[in-house]
Amino acid sequence: MKAVNVGLLGLGTVGSGTLDVLRRNACEIRRRAGREIRVAAAAVRDPSRKRGCDTGGIALGDSPLDIANDPNIDIVVELIGGDEIAREAVLRAVDNGKHVVTANKALIALHGNAIFENAQRRGVMVAFEAAVAGGIPVIKSVREGLAGNRIEWLAGIINGTCNYILSAMDESGMDFDAALRDAQQLGYAEAQPEFDIDGIDAAHKLTILASIAFGIPLQFARVHVEGIRGIAAEDIAYARELGHRIKHLALARRAPDGIELRAHPALVAERQLLSGVGGVMNAILVHADAVGPTLYYGAGAGGEPTASAVVADLVDVVRAITTDPQNRVPHLAFQPGSLAALPILPIGEIETAYYLRMRAANRPGVLAEIARIFGDSGISIDTLLQKGRGRADESVTIIMLTQRTRERSMDAALAKLAALDSVAGEIVRIRMEKLA
Ligand code: HSE
């Protein structure tokens, strides 16, 4: 059978990794796909620049749109990133009846609904395994492997930069700034790391996971997002003393009144497998009604790990090219006409447990005052730790773990605590996830 012609947009780390994997494993890949997958053209910013990968036989140009318009190209692989040029090129490729493979989570999270609608109309596939958790085949697992289940919730460590920084802080006691510098020096964090450390990257990936888990449209704007800049070394140490690790978690959960969608730092008990996911690794725990919990672990970034997902998508697309478009696996797991309009809960309506740290005066009745506020708010205290035994006029640090409560009840209780004369300064609050 005739070779399938691929046009690559971008030849950076993932693009070169994809070329390398396609070349190295060409024989295996052909046996799986049933046809040769041939990279015929690539668009790069500077075609004259010397590259680390073998570009022999590939027509190099600088225009993604030329590739999207090229009648000889069957599949466009978009590895440029960002959501402007990439969006234009992907939409053009789809309009021209080409299938697309992309690793671009921002593109899918922000514009996926429109892209999939167009793709559906044109009868083409847009595959995006590499957009979530790099080389871990979690999209395929959730979309296809768990298709018999009602998925209840999922929780993931899906940003390697955050995980590296929090793991380094935990292991060495260093503060956030030092751990970020360390991550940048090692090439794990970008020179401009905001998307990662402010939680946006994880929120993009969560948007996609939640959509295929629950059959809801992609709704990035409804995700509650917090990053890790505010995590202090002392909170990591106290959490550890209390048998927990602090992780940046992305969570999607069915609650009685809607869906929780949130990406933020959280305490995870040491006995949970997720707490042992260190360094730049990713993992996603999915809880579904029939199978129970399943855990997906692996490299969430890097040239060849991400290329592994890109090439798997290419093989899938090649196998499905000749099938009836109506009978392919739907982009978002559920048939396009069957997506549900479930409400996404505002953050005040979510339920979780909490870690709290505050400075309080060291005099009789202070703990009783604090405990009364929680009691009156219907919040149950699980653990209480006092650090420091200063003189009567000195303050002490109080650390508390609470049971699950609605976030708005916690907001109200913390406002009352902050108004007490006996409590001074900021009250640190980090959510704590039981993952049960
Ligand atoms: N920047 C991402 C991370 C990898 O740190 O996990 C690509 O999604």
Tab-separated table of C-alpha atoms and ligand atoms in Angstrom, residues 105 130-131 133-134 158-162 188 190 196 201 205 280 282 300-302, ligand 1:
chain	number	residue	atom	x	y	z
A	105	LYS	CA	-2.618	21.155	25.037
A	130	ALA	CA	0.754	13.801	23.307
A	131	ALA	CA	-1.073	16.855	24.637
A	133	ALA	CA	1.130	13.774	30.176
A	134	GLY	CA	3.651	13.330	27.338
A	158	ILE	CA	0.519	16.436	35.200
A	159	ASN	CA	3.098	19.171	35.292
A	160	GLY	CA	6.652	17.890	35.553
A	161	THR	CA	8.131	21.307	36.316
A	162	CYS	CA	5.918	21.787	39.390
A	188	TYR	CA	13.310	21.159	33.264
A	190	GLU	CA	11.511	27.135	30.847
A	196	ASP	CA	4.056	25.727	34.453
A	201	ASP	CA	-0.257	24.024	31.817
A	205	LYS	CA	-4.340	19.176	30.444
A	280	VAL	CA	9.613	15.405	36.564
A	282	ASN	CA	3.686	12.438	35.787
A	300	GLY	CA	5.230	13.642	31.011
A	301	ALA	CA	7.632	15.502	28.749
A	302	GLY	CA	10.825	15.120	26.720
B	1	HSE	N1	5.970	21.925	30.568
B	1	HSE	C1	5.340	20.671	30.831
B	1	HSE	C2	5.749	20.166	32.185
B	1	HSE	C3	5.693	19.593	29.839
B	1	HSE	O1	6.541	20.784	32.896
B	1	HSE	O2	5.219	19.128	32.555
B	1	HSE	C4	4.945	19.670	28.574
B	1	HSE	O3	3.574	19.535	28.772
